[in-house]
Short mmCIF file of C-alpha atoms in Angstrom, two decimals:
data_model
loop_
_atom_site.label_atom_id
_atom_site.label_comp_id
_atom_site.label_asym_id
_atom_site.label_seq_id
_atom_site.Cartn_x
_atom_site.Cartn_y
_atom_site.Cartn_z
CA MET A 1 155.63 137.28 132.69
CA ASP A 2 156.04 140.81 133.94
CA ARG A 3 154.87 144.07 132.56
CA ARG A 4 158.18 144.97 131.01
CA GLN A 5 158.07 141.83 128.93
CA PHE A 6 154.54 142.61 127.89
CA PHE A 7 155.58 146.06 126.78
CA LYS A 8 158.43 144.58 124.84
CA LEU A 9 156.01 142.27 123.13
CA CYS A 10 153.16 144.49 122.19
CA ALA A 11 154.80 147.83 122.08
CA CYS A 12 158.45 147.50 121.16
CA GLY A 13 159.14 150.33 123.54
CA ALA A 14 155.78 151.48 124.78
CA THR A 15 155.61 154.48 122.49
CA THR A 16 154.53 152.84 119.26
CA SER A 17 151.66 150.66 120.35
CA ALA A 18 148.12 151.89 119.98
CA ILE A 19 147.26 150.09 123.19
CA SER A 20 149.46 152.30 125.31
CA ALA A 21 149.10 155.42 123.17
CA LEU A 22 145.33 155.30 123.65
CA GLY A 23 145.76 154.77 127.36
CA LEU A 24 144.26 151.32 127.32
CA MET A 25 147.17 149.49 128.82
CA PRO A 26 146.04 147.77 132.02
CA GLY A 27 147.24 149.92 134.90
CA THR A 28 148.49 147.12 137.10
CA ALA A 29 151.10 144.62 136.07
CA MET A 30 149.86 142.75 133.05
CA ALA A 31 149.07 139.20 134.04
CA ALA A 32 149.40 136.63 131.32
CA PRO A 33 146.01 134.98 130.80
CA ARG A 34 147.76 131.69 131.32
CA GLU A 35 151.12 130.04 130.87
CA TYR A 36 151.90 128.58 127.47
CA LYS A 37 154.34 125.67 127.37
CA LEU A 38 155.31 125.17 123.77
CA LEU A 39 156.63 121.94 122.28
CA LYS A 40 158.90 122.24 119.31
CA ALA A 41 158.53 119.80 116.44
CA LYS A 42 160.31 119.65 113.12
CA GLU A 43 158.03 119.63 110.10
CA THR A 44 159.25 117.75 107.03
CA ARG A 45 157.69 116.97 103.67
CA ASN A 46 158.20 113.45 102.31
CA ASN A 47 156.66 110.71 100.18
CA CYS A 48 155.06 107.46 101.24
CA CYS A 49 157.13 104.57 99.91
CA TYR A 50 154.60 101.79 100.37
CA CYS A 51 153.12 101.82 96.89
CA SER A 52 153.67 103.28 93.48
CA VAL A 53 151.16 106.09 93.99
CA GLY A 54 153.73 107.95 96.11
CA CYS A 55 151.40 110.03 98.26
CA GLY A 56 152.73 113.23 99.79
CA LEU A 57 153.27 113.29 103.57
CA LEU A 58 153.94 115.83 106.28
CA MET A 59 156.03 114.30 109.07
CA TYR A 60 156.55 115.70 112.54
CA SER A 61 159.52 114.76 114.68
CA TYR A 62 161.13 115.69 117.95
CA GLY A 63 164.69 115.96 119.03
CA SER A 64 166.15 117.78 116.08
CA ASN A 65 167.91 120.26 118.34
CA GLY A 66 170.82 118.49 119.95
CA LYS A 67 173.36 116.36 118.15
CA ASN A 68 172.98 113.47 120.54
CA ALA A 69 169.22 113.76 120.91
CA GLU A 70 167.41 110.83 119.44
CA LYS A 71 165.04 111.82 116.67
CA ALA A 72 161.56 110.42 116.85
CA ILE A 73 158.71 110.75 114.41
CA PHE A 74 155.49 111.10 116.36
CA HIS A 75 152.94 112.12 113.76
CA ILE A 76 152.43 111.68 110.01
CA GLU A 77 149.61 113.14 107.95
CA GLY A 78 148.69 113.56 104.29
CA ASP A 79 150.08 116.61 102.51
CA ALA A 80 147.12 118.72 101.37
CA ASP A 81 149.25 120.48 98.77
CA HIS A 82 150.31 117.25 97.07
CA PRO A 83 148.73 116.92 93.62
CA VAL A 84 148.29 113.14 93.91
CA ASN A 85 146.68 112.42 97.27
CA ARG A 86 145.50 115.98 98.11
CA GLY A 87 145.87 115.42 101.83
CA ALA A 88 144.25 111.99 102.00
CA LEU A 89 145.93 108.71 102.94
CA CYS A 90 144.90 105.07 102.52
CA PRO A 91 144.72 102.79 105.61
CA LYS A 92 148.30 101.71 105.01
CA GLY A 93 149.46 105.32 104.81
CA ALA A 94 147.38 106.34 107.81
CA GLY A 95 149.23 103.75 109.88
CA LEU A 96 152.71 104.87 108.80
CA VAL A 97 153.73 106.24 112.17
CA ASP A 98 153.16 102.79 113.65
CA TYR A 99 155.39 101.18 111.00
CA VAL A 100 158.13 103.67 111.76
CA ASN A 101 157.99 103.08 115.50
CA SER A 102 157.14 99.37 115.38
CA PRO A 103 159.17 97.18 117.75
CA ASN A 104 159.02 94.42 115.11
CA ARG A 105 160.69 96.50 112.47
CA ASN A 106 163.80 95.01 110.84
CA HIS A 107 166.97 96.86 111.67
CA PHE A 108 169.50 94.36 110.25
CA PRO A 109 169.59 91.24 108.06
CA GLU A 110 168.44 88.01 109.68
CA VAL A 111 168.24 84.45 108.46
CA ARG A 112 166.03 81.49 109.38
CA GLU A 113 167.80 78.35 108.26
CA ALA A 114 165.77 75.59 106.66
CA GLY A 115 164.32 73.36 109.38
CA SER A 116 164.98 75.87 112.12
CA ASN A 117 162.44 78.14 113.80
CA GLU A 118 164.96 80.67 115.00
CA TRP A 119 165.97 83.96 113.39
CA LYS A 120 169.72 84.52 113.47
CA ARG A 121 171.37 87.88 112.96
CA ILE A 122 173.95 88.04 110.15
CA SER A 123 176.10 90.78 108.66
CA TRP A 124 175.25 92.63 105.47
CA ASN A 125 178.22 91.03 103.67
CA GLU A 126 177.08 87.63 104.76
CA ALA A 127 173.57 88.40 103.57
CA PHE A 128 174.69 89.58 100.15
CA GLY A 129 176.94 86.55 99.81
CA ARG A 130 174.17 84.12 100.71
CA ILE A 131 171.63 85.73 98.40
CA ALA A 132 174.06 85.67 95.48
CA ARG A 133 175.05 82.06 96.21
CA LEU A 134 171.45 80.82 96.46
CA MET A 135 170.39 82.70 93.34
CA LYS A 136 173.29 81.33 91.34
CA ASP A 137 172.68 77.74 92.48
CA ASP A 138 168.96 77.90 91.77
CA ARG A 139 169.48 79.53 88.39
CA ASP A 140 172.14 77.03 87.33
CA GLU A 141 169.80 74.21 88.24
CA ASN A 142 166.51 75.46 86.79
CA PHE A 143 167.35 77.82 83.95
CA VAL A 144 165.32 77.08 80.79
CA GLU A 145 167.32 77.97 77.73
CA LYS A 146 165.11 76.50 75.02
CA ASN A 147 161.48 75.39 75.00
CA SER A 148 160.19 72.07 73.62
CA ASP A 149 160.18 73.52 70.10
CA GLY A 150 163.86 74.38 70.36
CA THR A 151 163.22 78.15 70.44
CA THR A 152 165.52 80.15 72.71
CA VAL A 153 163.51 81.49 75.69
CA ASN A 154 166.10 82.03 78.50
CA ARG A 155 163.63 81.73 81.38
CA TRP A 156 164.30 81.38 85.09
CA LEU A 157 160.94 80.39 86.56
CA THR A 158 161.84 79.11 90.01
CA THR A 159 162.70 82.50 91.56
CA GLY A 160 160.73 85.74 91.70
CA MET A 161 161.67 89.28 92.62
CA MET A 162 159.91 91.76 94.88
CA THR A 163 161.06 95.30 94.05
CA SER A 164 160.50 98.72 95.50
CA SER A 165 157.37 100.50 94.37
CA ALA A 166 158.34 104.07 95.00
CA GLN A 167 160.87 104.49 92.23
CA PRO A 168 161.31 107.02 89.48
CA ASN A 169 161.27 105.87 85.84
CA GLU A 170 165.02 105.45 85.84
CA GLY A 171 164.96 103.23 88.91
CA GLY A 172 162.21 101.13 87.38
CA PHE A 173 164.17 100.83 84.14
CA ILE A 174 167.31 99.63 85.91
CA THR A 175 165.35 97.20 88.10
CA HIS A 176 163.65 95.77 85.03
CA LYS A 177 166.94 95.42 83.12
CA PHE A 178 168.56 93.66 86.08
CA ALA A 179 165.74 91.17 86.57
CA ARG A 180 165.07 90.41 82.92
CA SER A 181 168.74 89.95 82.11
CA LEU A 182 168.78 87.16 84.70
CA GLY A 183 165.77 85.62 82.96
CA LEU A 184 163.37 86.35 85.83
CA VAL A 185 159.73 86.33 84.79
CA ALA A 186 157.96 86.88 88.12
CA ILE A 187 158.55 90.49 89.13
CA ASP A 188 156.28 92.48 91.39
CA THR A 189 156.44 95.49 93.68
CA ILE A 190 155.70 95.86 97.36
CA ALA A 191 152.66 97.91 96.40
CA ARG A 192 150.78 94.63 96.38
CA ASN A 193 151.54 93.80 100.01
CA MET B 1 124.34 98.22 106.23
CA SER B 2 123.20 98.50 102.67
CA THR B 3 125.29 99.44 99.69
CA ALA B 4 124.11 101.05 96.53
CA ILE B 5 125.90 101.55 93.28
CA LEU B 6 125.44 105.13 92.13
CA ASP B 7 125.56 106.37 88.59
CA ALA B 8 128.59 108.55 88.07
CA GLU B 9 126.37 111.57 87.30
CA LYS B 10 124.48 111.18 90.55
CA ILE B 11 127.53 111.49 92.78
CA PRO B 12 127.63 115.11 93.98
CA GLY B 13 130.34 117.08 92.27
CA GLN B 14 133.34 117.90 94.40
CA SER B 15 136.09 120.22 93.30
CA LEU B 16 139.33 119.61 95.12
CA ASP B 17 141.36 122.00 93.01
CA ILE B 18 143.44 124.47 94.97
CA LYS B 19 142.05 127.99 94.72
CA THR B 20 145.11 130.21 94.57
CA VAL B 21 143.25 133.27 95.82
CA ILE B 22 140.12 133.56 97.96
CA PRO B 23 138.49 136.99 97.51
CA ALA B 24 137.47 138.82 100.67
CA CYS B 25 133.90 139.37 101.71
CA PRO B 26 134.54 142.40 103.96
CA ILE B 27 131.15 142.39 105.70
CA ALA B 28 131.50 138.75 106.73
CA VAL B 29 135.15 139.21 107.78
CA TYR B 30 134.34 142.18 110.03
CA GLN B 31 131.26 140.53 111.51
CA PHE B 32 133.22 137.39 112.37
CA ARG B 33 136.08 139.46 113.78
CA ALA B 34 133.82 141.59 116.00
CA GLN B 35 132.17 138.46 117.34
CA ARG B 36 135.51 136.89 118.22
CA LEU B 37 136.70 140.11 119.88
CA ALA B 38 133.66 140.03 122.14
CA GLU B 39 134.30 136.38 122.96
CA LEU B 40 137.94 136.82 123.93
CA ALA B 41 137.73 140.23 125.62
CA GLN B 42 137.65 138.94 129.20
CA GLU B 43 140.37 136.33 129.00
CA SER B 44 142.67 138.52 126.92
CA GLY B 45 143.73 140.63 129.88
CA LEU B 46 143.12 143.68 127.66
CA ALA B 47 139.37 143.95 128.05
CA GLU B 48 139.21 147.69 127.43
CA TYR B 49 141.30 147.55 124.29
CA PHE B 50 139.33 144.59 122.98
CA GLY B 51 136.15 146.58 123.64
CA LEU B 52 137.44 149.47 121.54
CA LEU B 53 138.49 147.09 118.79
CA GLU B 54 135.04 145.54 118.77
CA GLN B 55 133.48 148.97 118.30
CA LEU B 56 135.96 149.78 115.56
CA VAL B 57 135.47 146.52 113.68
CA SER B 58 131.69 146.82 113.98
CA ALA B 59 132.01 150.31 112.50
CA GLN B 60 134.10 148.85 109.68
CA GLN B 61 131.36 146.33 109.06
CA LYS B 62 128.73 149.09 108.88
CA VAL B 63 130.74 151.14 106.41
CA ALA B 64 131.56 148.07 104.32
CA ALA B 65 127.84 147.32 104.13
CA LEU B 66 126.94 150.72 102.63
CA ASP B 67 125.39 150.44 99.21
CA GLY B 68 123.90 152.61 96.50
CA LEU B 69 124.47 156.34 96.76
CA ALA B 70 125.93 156.14 100.26
CA ALA B 71 128.62 153.76 99.05
CA LYS B 72 129.31 155.93 96.05
CA SER B 73 129.88 159.04 98.13
CA CYS B 74 132.01 157.12 100.61
CA PHE B 75 134.20 155.04 98.32
CA GLY B 76 134.22 157.37 95.31
CA PRO B 77 134.60 156.22 91.73
CA GLU B 78 136.12 152.84 91.03
CA PRO B 79 139.90 153.27 90.95
CA ARG B 80 141.55 152.62 87.61
CA LEU B 81 143.68 149.53 87.92
CA ASP B 82 146.19 148.01 85.57
CA LEU B 83 145.27 144.35 85.90
CA THR B 84 148.14 143.28 83.68
CA GLN B 85 150.74 143.92 86.35
CA SER B 86 151.24 141.86 89.43
CA LYS B 87 149.72 143.16 92.69
CA PRO B 88 147.46 145.66 90.87
CA MET B 89 146.34 147.32 94.11
CA ALA B 90 149.82 147.83 95.53
CA LEU B 91 150.55 151.32 96.80
CA ASP B 92 152.51 152.48 93.75
CA HIS B 93 150.47 150.63 91.14
CA PHE B 94 147.34 152.79 91.08
CA GLU B 95 145.99 156.21 92.01
CA TRP B 96 144.31 155.54 95.34
CA GLY B 97 143.41 159.16 95.98
CA ASN B 98 141.91 160.23 99.28
CA TYR B 99 138.46 158.68 99.26
CA TRP B 100 139.72 156.42 102.05
CA GLN B 101 139.60 159.57 104.20
CA SER B 102 135.84 159.71 103.79
CA VAL B 103 135.81 156.12 105.03
CA LEU B 104 137.83 157.36 108.01
CA LEU B 105 135.24 160.07 108.68
CA GLU B 106 132.45 157.50 108.55
CA LEU B 107 134.32 155.28 111.00
CA VAL B 108 134.99 158.14 113.38
CA SER B 109 131.36 159.31 113.33
CA GLU B 110 130.29 155.74 114.09
CA LEU B 111 132.74 155.52 116.98
CA MET B 112 132.26 158.98 118.51
CA PRO B 113 129.11 158.30 120.55
CA LYS B 114 130.41 154.97 121.82
CA VAL B 115 133.87 155.73 123.18
CA SER B 116 135.29 157.40 126.29
CA ALA B 117 135.92 161.12 126.56
CA GLU B 118 139.71 160.68 126.19
CA LEU B 119 139.30 158.71 123.00
CA ARG B 120 136.82 161.25 121.67
CA ILE B 121 139.56 163.89 121.94
CA VAL B 122 141.97 161.68 120.00
CA LEU B 123 139.40 161.05 117.27
CA LYS B 124 138.52 164.76 117.06
CA ASP B 125 142.18 165.65 116.67
CA LEU B 126 142.52 163.05 113.93
CA VAL B 127 139.62 164.36 111.84
CA LYS B 128 140.73 167.95 112.38
CA ALA B 129 144.24 167.18 111.16
CA ASP B 130 145.25 168.50 107.75
CA ALA B 131 144.16 166.16 104.96
CA ASP B 132 147.63 166.17 103.42
CA VAL B 133 149.23 165.24 106.72
CA VAL B 134 146.80 162.34 107.14
CA GLN B 135 147.50 161.29 103.56
CA GLY B 136 151.20 161.28 104.47
CA TYR B 137 150.47 159.07 107.48
CA ALA B 138 148.64 156.61 105.25
CA LYS B 139 151.52 156.49 102.81
CA SER B 140 154.01 155.82 105.62
CA MET B 141 151.89 153.01 106.98
CA LEU B 142 151.37 151.41 103.59
CA ASN B 143 155.14 151.52 103.18
CA GLY B 144 155.54 149.69 106.48
CA HIS B 145 156.96 152.64 108.43
CA PHE B 146 154.56 152.51 111.35
CA ALA B 147 156.84 154.51 113.64
CA GLN B 148 156.38 157.60 111.46
CA VAL B 149 152.71 157.77 112.42
CA PRO B 150 151.50 158.89 115.87
CA ALA B 151 150.63 155.67 117.63
CA GLN B 152 147.23 156.91 118.78
CA TYR B 153 146.12 157.35 115.14
CA SER B 154 147.62 154.31 113.45
CA LEU B 155 144.82 151.91 114.41
CA PHE B 156 142.07 154.11 112.95
CA ILE B 157 143.98 155.07 109.81
CA TRP B 158 144.73 151.45 109.02
CA ALA B 159 141.12 150.46 109.71
CA ALA B 160 139.91 153.02 107.17
CA LEU B 161 142.52 152.02 104.59
CA SER B 162 141.54 148.42 105.10
CA VAL B 163 137.84 149.10 104.45
CA TYR B 164 138.70 151.10 101.32
CA TRP B 165 141.09 148.47 99.97
CA SER B 166 138.89 145.48 100.74
CA HIS B 167 135.94 147.24 99.06
CA TRP B 168 137.71 147.21 95.70
CA ALA B 169 139.88 144.13 96.21
CA ALA B 170 137.21 141.48 95.82
CA ASP B 171 136.85 141.97 92.06
CA VAL B 172 140.60 142.01 91.55
CA ALA B 173 141.01 138.84 93.63
CA GLU B 174 138.22 137.20 91.66
CA GLY B 175 140.10 137.92 88.45
CA LEU B 176 143.37 136.60 89.87
CA ALA B 177 141.63 133.44 91.10
CA MET B 178 140.27 132.80 87.61
CA VAL B 179 143.74 132.70 86.09
CA GLY B 180 145.31 130.94 89.09
CA GLU B 181 147.56 133.88 89.82
CA SER B 182 149.19 134.09 93.21
CA HIS B 183 152.15 135.49 95.03
CA ARG B 184 154.01 133.71 97.75
CA ARG B 185 155.16 136.18 100.37
CA LEU B 186 152.95 139.21 99.90
CA CYS B 187 149.29 139.69 99.03
CA PRO B 188 148.76 139.11 95.30
CA VAL B 189 146.17 141.90 95.24
CA CYS B 190 147.80 144.74 97.20
CA GLY B 191 151.30 143.59 98.12
CA SER B 192 150.81 143.85 101.89
CA HIS B 193 152.12 141.51 104.56
CA PRO B 194 149.97 138.69 105.89
CA VAL B 195 148.44 138.63 109.38
CA GLY B 196 149.07 134.92 109.70
CA SER B 197 148.39 131.50 108.19
CA VAL B 198 144.86 130.13 108.16
CA ILE B 199 144.54 126.37 107.70
CA LYS B 200 141.30 125.53 105.97
CA ASP B 201 138.86 122.72 105.55
CA GLU B 202 137.91 123.75 102.01
CA PRO B 203 138.55 122.87 99.24
CA ARG B 204 140.84 120.34 100.93
CA THR B 205 141.48 119.85 104.63
CA GLY B 206 144.88 121.15 105.60
CA LEU B 207 145.50 123.78 102.92
CA ARG B 208 147.26 126.89 104.16
CA TYR B 209 146.11 130.37 103.19
CA LEU B 210 147.80 133.61 104.20
CA HIS B 211 145.41 136.38 105.25
CA CYS B 212 146.18 139.91 104.01
CA SER B 213 146.58 142.58 106.69
CA LEU B 214 145.15 145.30 104.43
CA CYS B 215 142.58 144.00 101.92
CA GLU B 216 141.48 140.80 103.72
CA THR B 217 142.23 138.64 100.67
CA GLN B 218 143.52 135.13 101.34
CA TRP B 219 146.09 133.47 99.15
CA HIS B 220 147.39 129.92 99.03
CA GLU B 221 150.86 129.02 100.19
CA VAL B 222 152.36 125.53 100.38
CA ARG B 223 152.67 124.01 103.88
CA ALA B 224 155.98 123.13 105.54
CA GLU B 225 157.69 126.14 103.99
CA CYS B 226 158.73 129.41 105.55
CA THR B 227 156.23 132.08 104.53
CA ALA B 228 158.88 134.77 104.64
CA CYS B 229 161.87 133.24 102.84
CA GLY B 230 160.44 130.12 101.22
CA GLU B 231 163.00 127.73 102.74
CA SER B 232 161.72 124.29 103.67
CA LYS B 233 164.70 123.06 105.69
CA GLY B 234 164.63 123.87 109.39
CA VAL B 235 160.93 124.58 109.57
CA ASN B 236 159.64 123.92 113.10
CA LEU B 237 156.19 124.04 114.57
CA TRP B 238 155.67 125.19 118.15
CA ALA B 239 152.47 124.19 119.85
CA GLU B 240 151.03 123.25 123.20
CA THR B 241 150.13 119.71 122.23
CA GLU B 242 151.72 117.11 119.97
CA THR B 243 148.80 116.84 117.61
CA ASN B 244 145.59 118.72 116.98
CA ALA B 245 146.81 122.03 118.41
CA ALA B 246 144.57 124.73 116.94
CA ILE B 247 147.23 127.45 117.13
CA ARG B 248 150.81 126.72 116.18
CA ILE B 249 153.79 128.86 115.35
CA GLU B 250 155.90 128.06 112.32
CA SER B 251 159.50 129.15 112.70
CA CYS B 252 162.29 129.13 110.16
CA ASP B 253 165.92 128.54 111.06
CA THR B 254 167.11 130.16 107.82
CA CYS B 255 165.61 133.65 108.16
CA LYS B 256 164.83 133.38 111.89
CA GLY B 257 161.28 134.51 111.25
CA TYR B 258 158.01 133.11 112.49
CA THR B 259 154.35 133.10 111.51
CA LYS B 260 151.35 131.96 113.51
CA MET B 261 149.12 129.26 112.06
CA PHE B 262 145.42 129.09 112.87
CA PHE B 263 143.86 125.69 112.20
CA THR B 264 140.24 126.54 111.49
CA ASP B 265 139.61 122.91 110.61
CA ILE B 266 140.30 122.13 114.29
CA ASN B 267 138.71 125.22 115.85
CA PRO B 268 136.38 127.01 113.39
CA LYS B 269 135.98 129.95 115.80
CA LEU B 270 139.55 131.18 115.29
CA GLU B 271 139.87 134.61 113.72
CA VAL B 272 143.32 135.33 112.42
CA ALA B 273 143.81 138.91 113.69
CA VAL B 274 141.98 138.54 117.02
CA ASP B 275 143.52 135.22 118.00
CA ASP B 276 146.97 136.49 117.07
CA LEU B 277 146.47 139.38 119.48
CA ALA B 278 145.03 137.14 122.18
CA THR B 279 148.01 134.76 122.08
CA MET B 280 150.81 137.29 122.26
CA VAL B 281 152.26 135.38 125.17
CA MET B 282 153.21 132.69 122.69
CA ASP B 283 155.25 135.26 120.76
CA ASN B 284 157.28 135.89 123.86
CA HIS B 285 158.50 132.30 123.79
CA LEU B 286 159.70 132.61 120.19
CA VAL B 287 161.29 136.02 120.73
CA GLU B 288 163.24 134.53 123.64
CA HIS B 289 164.57 131.88 121.27
CA GLY B 290 165.84 134.54 118.88
CA TYR B 291 163.06 134.54 116.28
CA SER B 292 161.20 137.59 115.07
CA VAL B 293 157.74 138.04 113.66
CA THR B 294 157.23 138.32 109.89
CA THR B 295 153.58 139.35 109.95
CA VAL B 296 151.55 142.51 110.53
CA ASN B 297 148.47 142.59 112.73
CA PRO B 298 145.96 145.33 111.81
CA LEU B 299 144.70 145.39 115.40
CA LEU B 300 148.15 145.98 116.86
CA LEU B 301 150.43 147.56 114.24
CA ALA B 302 153.22 147.65 116.73
CA HIS B 303 155.60 145.21 115.14
CA GLU B 304 158.24 147.72 114.46
CA GLN B 305 160.31 146.81 111.47
CA ASP B 306 163.83 147.92 110.80
CA GLU B 307 164.04 150.44 108.02
CA GLY B 308 166.06 147.92 106.10
CA PHE B 309 163.64 145.05 106.53
CA GLN B 310 161.91 144.25 103.27
CA PRO B 311 161.03 140.67 102.47
CA SER B 312 162.04 139.68 98.98
CA GLU B 313 159.49 140.96 96.50
CA GLN B 314 160.08 138.27 93.98
CA PRO B 315 159.30 134.73 95.01
CA HIS B 316 162.13 132.36 94.38
CA ALA B 317 161.51 130.07 91.47
CA LYS B 318 161.93 126.59 92.81
CA VAL B 319 161.98 123.10 91.45
CA GLY B 320 158.75 121.33 92.19
CA ASP B 321 156.82 124.56 92.53
CA ILE B 322 153.20 123.64 92.05
CA HIS B 323 151.87 127.10 91.34
#
């Protein structure tokens, strides 16, 4: 950093700064006290999706400059301005950055066939097809239309559903309609994990 | 480890509500600032200037601490304010008269015996100048036209204005805090620009307050948002370390402005105006990347603004606004 740069910084053309006008500019070339190497991180506000409380988060990531640069979240903290969590996070929330960067995180659908101990990668279409097939078979087999008194109950007790916890009212309404119309009784959210 | 079940009434009360405005306590602000100036003088590379600033801020503290008759003759009668309008102490919103000039005289007489012969000449010229001319200088500065004021006077004029404004601002800020009134870009009390962002430990860790460059009031502003244009997309933080950096710069890709953030929860010694001045080398980095500063530092006053530059007076109403 040379003196010209310093003038540019603190004086915008040495005439308007009090430092130089009062004759208090260091006479020799201004040496920067030390070098500052600045890292640039993107700051984003978001919500934790791991339970229905929906705590506010501030997330910090790198690599938002270039198109091909890989983005990486390196720090997550509670959002002090958020009316719900007021900056605090629970142990699950405090470990979010490790979830995000976990090597064990699922990136695609996998299946472990009955009797096997190996996980096999499958396509999304295959996964949807299998889930629908298995649900249909199980429901056809175990659906309870009437109870012992002959009253219509339409229950499907052999399958349960784990839903998302961070949903708005409308999402919850649709989820509920979907599950109940199949006759599902056991519904829960991932908030209980 | 033992556990005890406490009665609800016995748990100490804790208010986590956001205070929209924190009124200034001028004496404490100036004392803290003078202390920090002394601490950073050597490593700043501007030891002489920091020395002068320390004298000036100490003088501000002395004048701010006047009470009784002395205060009355210095600050004059309480200005009549219309508290129903926003920013009641803004330049055009009340008759601010020229009592601030008696503050200036007090400051100068405090400084006179302590400064060099060259500076004594400057100060003498300033107090000998015509009162109307000096009043004109003050008006220009309050309007943000720093270039219209001789650079050797600007520091002292602003220091006096600041003492005058902060003297009357506390009550106004108190009233605004009661009703939860705030303003996003400019000081809710006097409509001036901020010096920078101060991140606090109280009432919640991590809250951001902007510190007024004139009346020393602090007002709350949501994090992860540009303090100049309010945009939340393209907000970047520049710092020396990934986490726990005590000084960071928040830049905005929308308006190309930047503001420094001082995390007092990480380093409680940080003083917004002094540490801004001491880290000007960081500004260089941002200026090289095409950003420009959106704040005003009362100890520098050199951030020349284009005549056309006026941040939007009215905050944008936004969905999800928690104010």
